Amino acid sequence: MTTSDKNRVVIFDTTLRDGEQSPGATMTHDEKLEIAGMLDEMGVDIIEAGFPIASEGDFAAVTEIAKNAKNSVICGLARANFKDIDRCWEAVKHADKPRIHTFIGTSPLHRAIPNLNKDEMAERIHDTVTHARNLCDNVQWSPMDATRTEEDYLCRVVEIAIKAGATTINIPDTVGYTAPVESADLIRMLINKVPGADDIIFATHCHNDLGMATANSLAAVEGGARQIECTINGLGERAGNTALEEVVMALKVRNDIMPFTTGIDTTKIMNISRRVATVSGFAVQFNKAIVGKNAFAHESGIHQDGMLKNAETFEIMRPEDVGLSGTSLPLGKHSGRAALRDKLDKLGFEMGDNELKDIFVRFKDLADRKKEVFDEDLIALVRQEDTEEDARIIVKSLAVVCGTEGPQTAEMTLEIDGKDHSTKATGDGPVDATFNAIKALVEHSARLQLYQVHAVTEGTDAQATVSVRMEENGMIVTGQSADTDTVVASAKAYVTALNRLLVRREKTEPGYDVKGVSYKDVS
């Protein structure tokens, strides 16, 4: 983008950096690469791939993403010091289009953290932005907590960063404090007052603490910003960041009053939303704008009648525009493989013949247990297939005995590294007994941080999706699975998390022998 493209809004996605900072949302190396590839394919202009100085894992992920990117600018984050900036450059320099993003807190509260006065901070900004620009032609600078920074000082440091070589100035509402009218006025003020502002791009980065992130971002664009920083599903610290799907679709649907364009292929929104929800372990709320389960659902009789006569009576955008199939016609046990393939294609899943064969077997098994199989059921089946691929531990069988008195009992068989191992365990409830059985077969010290169940569809025969989050020695892993039996789904979700834990161990502990995982047959 050049500054002459007055109506073009650049989309800067920070799902892999700010989004991953959500407690419990840590992604594996391969998951980061997968999400980055999907972002690149859907037309995201800039991908903030991580914080290279934060860890060896983050550095490796940013480096690999930079090497694989086809279209997007690949950006890394760095604090205002030479070590951070050098490390960031080492990672992003492999990209065809690299960017260094450096920042420092400029509000009175944040200036107190490094104990710098205004002049000392101004000098550091000059030196670090200059250093970054000497390494990379594309430099972004952010005054963290800009919306609570004194106006005169903000103008001063923005001018310093521009003169030092910053090509993008990002104005973060770091704590979600500002309101739309303030967001627009702040950008407008900087453009009007700061020398050199016409030669760079202003960006907006909003958090959702007061539920105004999308409104604040769109207001900033009205004020002159031409880059929006956002995440898939609004993932991010605390209440999250501006949701990519919301700002992109708002600009598309209300182009009559916001005459701006993006380069996003909106038909890919639903697929990446679901994938981010799965790998992060953060489910999308049913009534979430654009990507929620109920976003295109109509139950009221008046609404249904209107939809049958003219969809525009109650839908301001087409489901197909965001990658939905546009219909909710259910599949059943009499459906064939061709119908299943057609439905999966409409849901955005491209299946090879062998993959379809495996999913078809699961689909038939589910259809025998349910009256109707809905889109959400199929999505859960596909995601379950993804998580079980190349798993070292697999649930082979599970039988649970429940009584009104005394502990419940679980008899379980796990396939571990190709061999079956069985045990029996008791617990306070069927799920506790099941987890105790798994612990007896696969010894580990991971602590269960989260156990969550929700129904994929309605009815007593609905699939239950279970999410678990576990932590061991600072490593956080998540697992998710779906089944019409909640206890079976719980067992598979727990085992999925254990499989991911083994992969993380192997990568973080050189020489670790995954086959050496402690397990025992106590049958």
Short mmCIF file of C-alpha atoms in Angstrom, two decimals:
data_model
loop_
_atom_site.label_atom_id
_atom_site.label_comp_id
_atom_site.label_asym_id
_atom_site.label_seq_id
_atom_site.Cartn_x
_atom_site.Cartn_y
_atom_site.Cartn_z
CA MET A 1 0.00 0.00 0.00
CA THR A 2 1.08 3.56 -0.69
CA THR A 3 -0.27 6.67 0.95
CA SER A 4 -2.04 7.51 -2.32
CA ASP A 5 -4.44 4.57 -1.81
CA LYS A 6 -6.71 6.73 0.31
CA ASN A 7 -9.58 4.25 0.60
CA ARG A 8 -7.54 1.06 1.07
CA VAL A 9 -7.43 -0.23 4.66
CA VAL A 10 -4.53 -2.53 5.50
CA ILE A 11 -5.40 -5.53 7.68
CA PHE A 12 -2.71 -6.34 10.26
CA ASP A 13 -3.45 -9.65 11.99
CA THR A 14 -1.88 -10.30 15.40
CA THR A 15 -3.61 -13.59 16.26
CA LEU A 16 -0.23 -15.33 16.51
CA ARG A 17 1.21 -12.65 18.82
CA ASP A 18 -1.36 -10.69 20.83
CA GLY A 19 -3.97 -13.40 20.38
CA GLU A 20 -1.67 -16.13 21.62
CA GLN A 21 -0.97 -14.09 24.75
CA SER A 22 -4.46 -15.00 25.99
CA PRO A 23 -3.88 -17.22 29.05
CA GLY A 24 -4.19 -20.82 27.89
CA ALA A 25 -4.23 -20.03 24.17
CA THR A 26 -0.66 -21.17 23.46
CA MET A 27 -0.34 -22.86 20.06
CA THR A 28 2.16 -25.46 18.90
CA HIS A 29 4.81 -24.68 16.29
CA ASP A 30 2.90 -26.56 13.57
CA GLU A 31 -0.39 -24.92 14.52
CA LYS A 32 1.19 -21.47 14.21
CA LEU A 33 2.50 -22.32 10.74
CA GLU A 34 -0.91 -23.62 9.72
CA ILE A 35 -2.76 -20.50 10.93
CA ALA A 36 -0.15 -18.24 9.28
CA GLY A 37 -0.67 -20.08 5.98
CA MET A 38 -4.44 -19.59 6.23
CA LEU A 39 -4.01 -15.88 7.00
CA ASP A 40 -1.66 -15.48 4.06
CA GLU A 41 -4.10 -17.27 1.75
CA MET A 42 -7.12 -15.20 2.82
CA GLY A 43 -5.38 -11.94 1.94
CA VAL A 44 -4.16 -10.55 5.27
CA ASP A 45 -1.73 -7.75 4.42
CA ILE A 46 0.53 -8.07 7.48
CA ILE A 47 0.92 -11.04 9.83
CA GLU A 48 2.46 -10.30 13.21
CA ALA A 49 3.93 -13.75 13.63
CA GLY A 50 5.23 -13.44 17.19
CA PHE A 51 7.64 -11.92 19.68
CA PRO A 52 11.02 -13.43 18.64
CA ILE A 53 12.92 -12.49 21.81
CA ALA A 54 10.26 -14.11 24.04
CA SER A 55 11.43 -17.70 23.55
CA GLU A 56 13.31 -20.01 21.23
CA GLY A 57 9.96 -21.45 20.19
CA ASP A 58 8.61 -18.04 19.19
CA PHE A 59 11.82 -17.23 17.30
CA ALA A 60 11.64 -20.53 15.40
CA ALA A 61 7.97 -20.03 14.53
CA VAL A 62 8.47 -16.46 13.25
CA THR A 63 11.50 -17.58 11.22
CA GLU A 64 9.61 -20.45 9.60
CA ILE A 65 6.55 -18.32 8.89
CA ALA A 66 8.80 -15.70 7.28
CA LYS A 67 10.35 -18.34 5.02
CA ASN A 68 6.98 -19.75 3.94
CA ALA A 69 4.94 -16.57 3.41
CA LYS A 70 3.78 -16.06 -0.17
CA ASN A 71 1.95 -12.74 -0.09
CA SER A 72 1.81 -11.18 3.38
CA VAL A 73 4.30 -8.89 5.08
CA ILE A 74 5.74 -10.82 8.04
CA CYS A 75 6.19 -8.75 11.18
CA GLY A 76 7.87 -9.44 14.50
CA LEU A 77 7.49 -7.51 17.75
CA ALA A 78 10.40 -5.98 19.66
CA ARG A 79 10.72 -3.81 22.75
CA ALA A 80 12.66 -0.56 22.55
CA ASN A 81 16.15 -1.99 22.91
CA PHE A 82 18.79 -3.11 20.43
CA LYS A 83 18.83 -6.75 21.59
CA ASP A 84 15.11 -7.21 20.95
CA ILE A 85 15.29 -5.47 17.59
CA ASP A 86 18.29 -7.50 16.43
CA ARG A 87 16.59 -10.74 17.43
CA CYS A 88 13.42 -9.68 15.65
CA TRP A 89 15.34 -8.90 12.46
CA GLU A 90 17.11 -12.28 12.56
CA ALA A 91 13.68 -13.93 12.42
CA VAL A 92 11.79 -11.76 9.92
CA LYS A 93 14.65 -11.11 7.48
CA HIS A 94 13.86 -14.40 5.71
CA ALA A 95 10.54 -13.00 4.45
CA ASP A 96 10.14 -11.44 1.02
CA LYS A 97 8.44 -8.54 2.82
CA PRO A 98 9.75 -8.21 6.42
CA ARG A 99 8.68 -5.67 9.05
CA ILE A 100 10.07 -4.77 12.48
CA HIS A 101 7.49 -3.55 15.01
CA THR A 102 9.02 -1.86 18.05
CA PHE A 103 7.19 -0.23 20.94
CA ILE A 104 7.48 1.49 24.30
CA GLY A 105 4.89 2.69 26.83
CA THR A 106 4.49 6.46 26.67
CA SER A 107 1.69 7.26 29.14
CA PRO A 108 2.63 8.57 32.60
CA LEU A 109 1.83 5.16 34.11
CA HIS A 110 4.00 3.33 31.59
CA ARG A 111 6.89 5.80 31.64
CA ALA A 112 7.28 4.99 35.33
CA ILE A 113 8.00 1.32 34.60
CA PRO A 114 11.48 1.84 33.05
CA ASN A 115 11.82 4.98 35.23
CA LEU A 116 12.50 7.28 32.27
CA ASN A 117 11.67 10.96 32.12
CA LYS A 118 10.19 12.42 28.96
CA ASP A 119 13.52 13.45 27.45
CA GLU A 120 15.19 10.10 28.21
CA MET A 121 12.28 8.23 26.63
CA ALA A 122 12.33 10.49 23.57
CA GLU A 123 16.04 9.74 23.11
CA ARG A 124 15.46 6.01 23.40
CA ILE A 125 12.67 6.16 20.82
CA HIS A 126 14.96 7.98 18.40
CA ASP A 127 17.84 5.57 18.88
CA THR A 128 15.83 2.34 18.67
CA VAL A 129 13.69 3.35 15.69
CA THR A 130 16.84 4.50 13.89
CA HIS A 131 18.49 1.15 14.63
CA ALA A 132 15.46 -0.75 13.35
CA ARG A 133 15.32 1.32 10.16
CA ASN A 134 19.01 0.67 9.51
CA LEU A 135 18.15 -3.04 9.45
CA CYS A 136 14.78 -2.97 7.66
CA ASP A 137 13.01 -0.57 5.29
CA ASN A 138 9.62 -1.36 6.83
CA VAL A 139 9.45 -0.23 10.47
CA GLN A 140 6.38 0.17 12.64
CA TRP A 141 6.48 2.05 15.92
CA SER A 142 3.88 2.01 18.71
CA PRO A 143 3.52 4.28 21.75
CA MET A 144 1.93 1.75 24.10
CA ASP A 145 -1.06 3.16 26.03
CA ALA A 146 -1.22 6.02 23.54
CA THR A 147 -4.82 6.84 24.40
CA ARG A 148 -3.76 7.76 27.97
CA THR A 149 -0.66 9.70 26.90
CA GLU A 150 -0.58 13.50 27.13
CA GLU A 151 -1.48 14.96 23.72
CA ASP A 152 1.59 17.23 23.42
CA TYR A 153 3.98 14.46 24.39
CA LEU A 154 2.32 11.99 22.05
CA CYS A 155 2.77 14.43 19.17
CA ARG A 156 6.41 14.92 20.15
CA VAL A 157 7.35 11.23 20.22
CA VAL A 158 5.37 10.40 17.06
CA GLU A 159 7.31 13.12 15.23
CA ILE A 160 10.59 11.70 16.57
CA ALA A 161 9.68 8.19 15.39
CA ILE A 162 8.74 9.45 11.92
CA LYS A 163 12.00 11.41 11.57
CA ALA A 164 13.94 8.32 12.76
CA GLY A 165 12.47 6.30 9.90
CA ALA A 166 9.21 4.69 11.03
CA THR A 167 6.95 4.02 8.05
CA THR A 168 3.87 3.07 10.10
CA ILE A 169 2.78 4.67 13.37
CA ASN A 170 0.42 2.50 15.39
CA ILE A 171 -1.76 4.17 18.03
CA PRO A 172 -2.73 1.48 20.59
CA ASP A 173 -5.67 1.65 22.96
CA THR A 174 -3.77 -0.85 25.08
CA VAL A 175 -6.28 -1.13 27.92
CA GLY A 176 -9.51 -0.62 25.95
CA TYR A 177 -10.13 2.73 27.62
CA THR A 178 -11.07 5.05 24.78
CA ALA A 179 -14.44 5.68 23.07
CA PRO A 180 -15.17 5.97 19.32
CA VAL A 181 -15.33 9.77 19.17
CA GLU A 182 -11.99 9.98 21.01
CA SER A 183 -10.44 7.35 18.74
CA ALA A 184 -11.31 9.30 15.61
CA ASP A 185 -10.28 12.66 17.10
CA LEU A 186 -6.90 11.31 18.26
CA ILE A 187 -5.91 10.07 14.79
CA ARG A 188 -7.21 13.26 13.18
CA MET A 189 -5.25 15.39 15.65
CA LEU A 190 -1.97 13.55 14.98
CA ILE A 191 -2.39 13.82 11.21
CA ASN A 192 -3.04 17.55 11.48
CA LYS A 193 -0.37 18.44 14.04
CA VAL A 194 2.63 16.15 13.47
CA PRO A 195 5.12 17.15 10.73
CA GLY A 196 5.63 14.33 8.23
CA ALA A 197 2.35 12.61 9.09
CA ASP A 198 1.23 12.71 5.45
CA ASP A 199 4.16 10.50 4.46
CA ILE A 200 3.37 7.55 6.72
CA ILE A 201 0.46 5.26 7.55
CA PHE A 202 -1.37 5.52 10.88
CA ALA A 203 -2.67 2.31 12.43
CA THR A 204 -5.14 1.56 15.19
CA HIS A 205 -4.84 -1.25 17.75
CA CYS A 206 -7.83 -1.56 20.08
CA HIS A 207 -8.68 -3.81 23.00
CA ASN A 208 -12.22 -4.75 23.96
CA ASP A 209 -12.31 -4.11 27.70
CA LEU A 210 -15.40 -1.90 27.37
CA GLY A 211 -16.80 -3.76 24.35
CA MET A 212 -15.86 -0.97 21.92
CA ALA A 213 -12.84 -2.39 20.06
CA THR A 214 -14.60 -2.72 16.69
CA ALA A 215 -16.30 0.67 17.00
CA ASN A 216 -13.04 2.34 18.02
CA SER A 217 -11.14 0.78 15.10
CA LEU A 218 -13.74 1.87 12.55
CA ALA A 219 -13.84 5.36 14.08
CA ALA A 220 -10.04 5.56 13.77
CA VAL A 221 -10.36 4.76 10.07
CA GLU A 222 -12.89 7.57 9.74
CA GLY A 223 -10.29 9.80 11.42
CA GLY A 224 -7.61 8.88 8.89
CA ALA A 225 -6.05 5.61 10.06
CA ARG A 226 -5.46 3.18 7.21
CA GLN A 227 -4.29 0.09 9.09
CA ILE A 228 -6.42 -1.93 11.51
CA GLU A 229 -4.73 -4.34 13.91
CA CYS A 230 -6.99 -7.25 14.78
CA THR A 231 -7.26 -10.97 15.54
CA ILE A 232 -9.40 -13.88 14.43
CA ASN A 233 -12.45 -14.27 16.74
CA GLY A 234 -11.25 -11.20 18.69
CA LEU A 235 -8.73 -13.40 20.52
CA GLY A 236 -6.38 -11.50 22.81
CA GLU A 237 -5.42 -10.50 26.32
CA ARG A 238 -8.18 -9.82 28.86
CA ALA A 239 -11.37 -9.10 26.85
CA GLY A 240 -9.55 -9.55 23.55
CA ASN A 241 -8.67 -7.43 20.52
CA THR A 242 -10.64 -6.02 17.62
CA ALA A 243 -12.11 -8.97 15.72
CA LEU A 244 -10.89 -9.19 12.13
CA GLU A 245 -14.17 -10.66 10.90
CA GLU A 246 -16.16 -7.79 12.41
CA VAL A 247 -14.22 -4.86 10.94
CA VAL A 248 -13.81 -6.51 7.54
CA MET A 249 -17.51 -7.34 7.19
CA ALA A 250 -18.57 -3.95 8.60
CA LEU A 251 -16.54 -2.22 5.89
CA LYS A 252 -18.00 -4.54 3.27
CA VAL A 253 -21.66 -4.40 4.32
CA ARG A 254 -21.73 -0.66 5.19
CA ASN A 255 -19.58 0.50 2.31
CA ASP A 256 -22.25 3.13 1.67
CA ILE A 257 -21.15 5.14 4.70
CA MET A 258 -17.60 3.76 5.06
CA PRO A 259 -16.20 3.80 1.50
CA PHE A 260 -13.11 1.74 2.29
CA THR A 261 -11.83 -1.57 0.95
CA THR A 262 -9.65 -4.43 2.21
CA GLY A 263 -7.91 -7.27 0.43
CA ILE A 264 -9.56 -10.01 2.51
CA ASP A 265 -11.26 -12.98 0.84
CA THR A 266 -14.24 -13.03 3.20
CA THR A 267 -15.37 -16.50 2.08
CA LYS A 268 -12.47 -17.93 4.09
CA ILE A 269 -13.52 -16.31 7.37
CA MET A 270 -15.57 -19.17 8.84
CA ASN A 271 -12.95 -21.83 8.17
CA ILE A 272 -10.11 -19.94 9.86
CA SER A 273 -12.42 -18.90 12.71
CA ARG A 274 -13.17 -22.54 13.46
CA ARG A 275 -9.53 -23.56 13.19
CA VAL A 276 -8.34 -20.81 15.56
CA ALA A 277 -11.07 -21.79 18.03
CA THR A 278 -9.89 -25.41 17.92
CA VAL A 279 -6.14 -24.85 18.29
CA SER A 280 -6.51 -22.13 20.92
CA GLY A 281 -9.15 -24.00 22.95
CA PHE A 282 -11.25 -20.79 23.03
CA ALA A 283 -14.73 -21.65 21.78
CA VAL A 284 -16.67 -18.99 19.86
CA GLN A 285 -19.76 -17.82 21.72
CA PHE A 286 -23.00 -18.75 19.95
CA ASN A 287 -24.14 -15.15 19.44
CA LYS A 288 -20.73 -13.83 18.34
CA ALA A 289 -21.05 -11.43 15.40
CA ILE A 290 -20.26 -12.91 11.97
CA VAL A 291 -18.80 -16.26 13.12
CA GLY A 292 -21.08 -17.36 15.98
CA LYS A 293 -23.26 -20.44 15.55
CA ASN A 294 -26.42 -18.33 15.76
CA ALA A 295 -25.20 -15.47 13.55
CA PHE A 296 -27.25 -16.80 10.63
CA ALA A 297 -29.85 -18.82 12.59
CA HIS A 298 -33.54 -17.94 12.70
CA GLU A 299 -35.97 -19.57 15.13
CA SER A 300 -38.75 -17.00 15.52
CA GLY A 301 -41.82 -17.79 13.41
CA ILE A 302 -41.95 -14.22 12.09
CA HIS A 303 -38.28 -14.36 11.15
CA GLN A 304 -38.62 -17.76 9.49
CA ASP A 305 -41.60 -16.57 7.44
CA GLY A 306 -39.66 -13.51 6.32
CA MET A 307 -36.58 -15.57 5.42
CA LEU A 308 -38.64 -17.94 3.29
CA LYS A 309 -40.08 -15.03 1.34
CA ASN A 310 -36.96 -12.87 1.10
CA ALA A 311 -33.70 -13.55 2.95
CA GLU A 312 -32.88 -9.84 3.02
CA THR A 313 -35.73 -9.22 5.47
CA PHE A 314 -33.61 -10.54 8.34
CA GLU A 315 -30.07 -10.99 6.97
CA ILE A 316 -27.86 -8.04 6.11
CA MET A 317 -25.21 -10.27 4.53
CA ARG A 318 -25.25 -13.64 2.84
CA PRO A 319 -23.93 -16.67 4.76
CA GLU A 320 -21.91 -17.54 1.66
CA ASP A 321 -20.03 -14.24 1.97
CA VAL A 322 -18.25 -15.48 5.10
CA GLY A 323 -17.81 -19.09 3.98
CA LEU A 324 -20.99 -20.74 5.27
CA SER A 325 -22.90 -23.21 3.12
CA GLY A 326 -26.01 -21.05 3.22
CA THR A 327 -28.31 -23.89 4.24
CA SER A 328 -28.77 -26.05 7.34
CA LEU A 329 -30.31 -29.11 5.65
CA PRO A 330 -29.26 -32.04 7.81
CA LEU A 331 -27.64 -35.26 6.65
CA GLY A 332 -28.77 -38.65 7.95
CA LYS A 333 -27.91 -42.34 7.98
CA HIS A 334 -29.29 -42.81 4.45
CA SER A 335 -27.00 -40.18 2.94
CA GLY A 336 -24.23 -41.35 0.63
CA ARG A 337 -20.58 -40.44 0.21
CA ALA A 338 -21.29 -37.96 -2.60
CA ALA A 339 -23.70 -36.00 -0.42
CA LEU A 340 -21.16 -35.97 2.40
CA ARG A 341 -18.41 -34.70 0.10
CA ASP A 342 -20.70 -31.96 -1.25
CA LYS A 343 -21.60 -30.83 2.26
CA LEU A 344 -17.95 -30.82 3.40
CA ASP A 345 -16.99 -28.80 0.31
CA LYS A 346 -19.65 -26.22 1.15
CA LEU A 347 -18.33 -26.06 4.71
CA GLY A 348 -14.86 -25.25 3.37
CA PHE A 349 -13.13 -28.62 3.90
CA GLU A 350 -11.22 -30.07 0.97
CA MET A 351 -10.99 -33.84 1.42
CA GLY A 352 -8.84 -36.38 -0.38
CA ASP A 353 -10.37 -39.80 -1.11
CA ASN A 354 -8.69 -41.49 1.86
CA GLU A 355 -9.64 -38.66 4.24
CA LEU A 356 -13.24 -38.79 3.01
CA LYS A 357 -13.32 -42.56 3.51
CA ASP A 358 -12.26 -42.20 7.16
CA ILE A 359 -14.71 -39.36 7.81
CA PHE A 360 -17.51 -41.31 6.10
CA VAL A 361 -17.06 -44.21 8.51
CA ARG A 362 -17.29 -41.81 11.46
CA PHE A 363 -20.27 -40.07 9.87
CA LYS A 364 -22.19 -43.34 9.42
CA ASP A 365 -21.47 -44.35 13.01
CA LEU A 366 -22.74 -40.98 14.23
CA ALA A 367 -25.81 -41.06 11.96
CA ASP A 368 -26.81 -44.42 13.46
CA ARG A 369 -26.83 -42.78 16.90
CA LYS A 370 -28.48 -39.47 15.95
CA LYS A 371 -31.73 -38.62 14.20
CA GLU A 372 -30.08 -35.79 12.26
CA VAL A 373 -26.48 -34.84 11.56
CA PHE A 374 -25.98 -31.08 11.33
CA ASP A 375 -23.18 -28.91 9.94
CA GLU A 376 -21.71 -28.49 13.43
CA ASP A 377 -21.63 -32.28 13.87
CA LEU A 378 -19.63 -32.69 10.66
CA ILE A 379 -17.20 -29.93 11.68
CA ALA A 380 -16.62 -31.70 15.00
CA LEU A 381 -15.98 -35.00 13.17
CA VAL A 382 -13.41 -33.40 10.88
CA ARG A 383 -11.63 -31.67 13.73
CA GLN A 384 -11.55 -34.90 15.73
CA GLU A 385 -9.92 -36.63 12.76
CA ASP A 386 -7.28 -33.88 12.65
CA THR A 387 -6.39 -34.25 16.34
CA GLU A 388 -6.07 -38.06 16.15
CA GLU A 389 -3.70 -38.06 13.20
CA ASP A 390 -0.26 -39.41 14.18
CA ALA A 391 -1.34 -39.68 17.85
CA ARG A 392 0.94 -41.78 20.09
CA ILE A 393 -1.89 -42.52 22.51
CA ILE A 394 -5.35 -43.59 21.27
CA VAL A 395 -8.51 -44.48 23.20
CA LYS A 396 -9.45 -48.02 22.14
CA SER A 397 -12.27 -48.85 24.56
CA LEU A 398 -13.99 -47.45 27.63
CA ALA A 399 -16.67 -48.88 29.89
CA VAL A 400 -18.00 -46.93 32.86
CA VAL A 401 -20.12 -48.31 35.70
CA CYS A 402 -22.16 -45.75 37.66
CA GLY A 403 -24.14 -46.33 40.82
CA THR A 404 -26.10 -44.23 43.28
CA GLU A 405 -23.68 -45.17 46.06
CA GLY A 406 -19.91 -45.53 46.17
CA PRO A 407 -17.30 -44.48 43.63
CA GLN A 408 -17.78 -44.92 39.88
CA THR A 409 -15.57 -47.34 37.92
CA ALA A 410 -13.93 -46.98 34.52
CA GLU A 411 -12.40 -49.87 32.57
CA MET A 412 -10.16 -48.54 29.82
CA THR A 413 -7.86 -49.73 27.06
CA LEU A 414 -5.38 -47.33 25.47
CA GLU A 415 -3.19 -48.00 22.47
CA ILE A 416 0.22 -46.59 23.37
CA ASP A 417 2.91 -46.63 20.69
CA GLY A 418 1.02 -49.38 18.86
CA LYS A 419 0.41 -51.65 21.85
CA ASP A 420 -2.77 -52.06 23.90
CA HIS A 421 -2.68 -51.44 27.65
CA SER A 422 -5.65 -51.81 29.99
CA THR A 423 -6.62 -50.84 33.52
CA LYS A 424 -9.53 -50.24 35.87
CA ALA A 425 -9.89 -47.18 38.10
CA THR A 426 -12.43 -45.54 40.38
CA GLY A 427 -13.31 -41.90 40.89
CA ASP A 428 -15.79 -39.36 42.12
CA GLY A 429 -18.02 -39.56 39.04
CA PRO A 430 -17.55 -41.20 35.63
CA VAL A 431 -15.27 -38.50 34.21
CA ASP A 432 -13.00 -38.51 37.27
CA ALA A 433 -12.80 -42.32 37.10
CA THR A 434 -11.93 -42.12 33.40
CA PHE A 435 -9.19 -39.55 33.94
CA ASN A 436 -7.78 -41.65 36.81
CA ALA A 437 -7.62 -44.63 34.45
CA ILE A 438 -5.67 -42.59 31.91
CA LYS A 439 -3.28 -41.40 34.63
CA ALA A 440 -2.72 -45.00 35.69
CA LEU A 441 -1.70 -45.97 32.16
CA VAL A 442 0.22 -42.81 31.24
CA GLU A 443 1.99 -41.37 34.24
CA HIS A 444 2.49 -37.60 34.11
CA SER A 445 2.53 -34.56 36.37
CA ALA A 446 0.32 -32.32 34.22
CA ARG A 447 -2.37 -30.42 36.13
CA LEU A 448 -5.87 -30.08 34.70
CA GLN A 449 -6.58 -26.32 34.46
CA LEU A 450 -9.85 -26.40 32.53
CA TYR A 451 -12.58 -28.93 31.81
CA GLN A 452 -15.47 -27.63 29.70
CA VAL A 453 -18.42 -29.32 28.01
CA HIS A 454 -20.90 -27.91 25.53
CA ALA A 455 -23.38 -29.47 23.11
CA VAL A 456 -22.57 -29.14 19.42
CA THR A 457 -26.24 -29.43 18.47
CA GLU A 458 -29.55 -29.60 20.33
CA GLY A 459 -31.38 -32.63 21.69
CA THR A 460 -30.65 -35.59 23.93
CA ASP A 461 -28.68 -37.24 21.10
CA ALA A 462 -26.45 -34.18 20.57
CA GLN A 463 -22.70 -34.51 20.29
CA ALA A 464 -20.86 -33.12 23.27
CA THR A 465 -17.67 -31.20 22.61
CA VAL A 466 -15.24 -31.38 25.51
CA SER A 467 -12.27 -29.02 25.91
CA VAL A 468 -9.48 -29.56 28.42
CA ARG A 469 -6.43 -27.45 29.24
CA MET A 470 -3.43 -28.93 31.07
CA GLU A 471 -0.19 -27.47 32.42
CA GLU A 472 3.10 -29.18 33.18
CA ASN A 473 6.26 -27.30 34.15
CA GLY A 474 5.03 -24.11 32.48
CA MET A 475 3.91 -25.87 29.29
CA ILE A 476 0.20 -25.40 28.52
CA VAL A 477 -1.59 -27.75 26.13
CA THR A 478 -5.21 -28.07 25.09
CA GLY A 479 -7.33 -30.94 23.82
CA GLN A 480 -10.77 -31.09 22.30
CA SER A 481 -13.02 -33.93 21.14
CA ALA A 482 -16.66 -34.59 20.32
CA ASP A 483 -18.90 -37.62 20.81
CA THR A 484 -22.53 -38.37 21.63
CA ASP A 485 -21.14 -39.90 24.85
CA THR A 486 -19.80 -37.11 27.05
CA VAL A 487 -17.49 -39.45 28.96
CA VAL A 488 -15.95 -40.81 25.75
CA ALA A 489 -15.49 -37.24 24.46
CA SER A 490 -13.84 -36.35 27.79
CA ALA A 491 -11.41 -39.27 27.53
CA LYS A 492 -10.47 -38.42 23.94
CA ALA A 493 -10.00 -34.72 24.75
CA TYR A 494 -7.74 -35.59 27.70
CA VAL A 495 -5.70 -37.99 25.56
CA THR A 496 -5.41 -35.38 22.78
CA ALA A 497 -3.90 -32.96 25.30
CA LEU A 498 -1.47 -35.67 26.48
CA ASN A 499 -0.38 -36.33 22.90
CA ARG A 500 0.35 -32.63 22.46
CA LEU A 501 2.24 -32.62 25.75
CA LEU A 502 4.48 -35.42 24.47
CA VAL A 503 5.20 -33.43 21.31
CA ARG A 504 6.00 -30.32 23.36
CA ARG A 505 8.32 -32.34 25.63
CA GLU A 506 10.15 -33.74 22.64
CA LYS A 507 10.71 -30.26 21.22
CA THR A 508 11.68 -28.55 24.49
CA GLU A 509 13.81 -31.33 26.00
CA PRO A 510 16.61 -32.30 23.58
CA GLY A 511 17.14 -36.04 23.50
CA TYR A 512 13.78 -36.77 25.11
CA ASP A 513 12.53 -40.20 24.07
CA VAL A 514 8.78 -40.06 23.47
CA LYS A 515 8.68 -43.85 23.44
CA GLY A 516 10.05 -43.72 26.93
CA VAL A 517 6.86 -42.24 28.33
CA SER A 518 6.01 -44.02 31.55
CA TYR A 519 3.07 -46.36 31.17
CA LYS A 520 2.10 -49.66 32.70
CA ASP A 521 -0.38 -52.47 32.12
CA VAL A 522 -2.29 -53.09 35.32
CA SER A 523 -5.05 -55.24 33.87
#
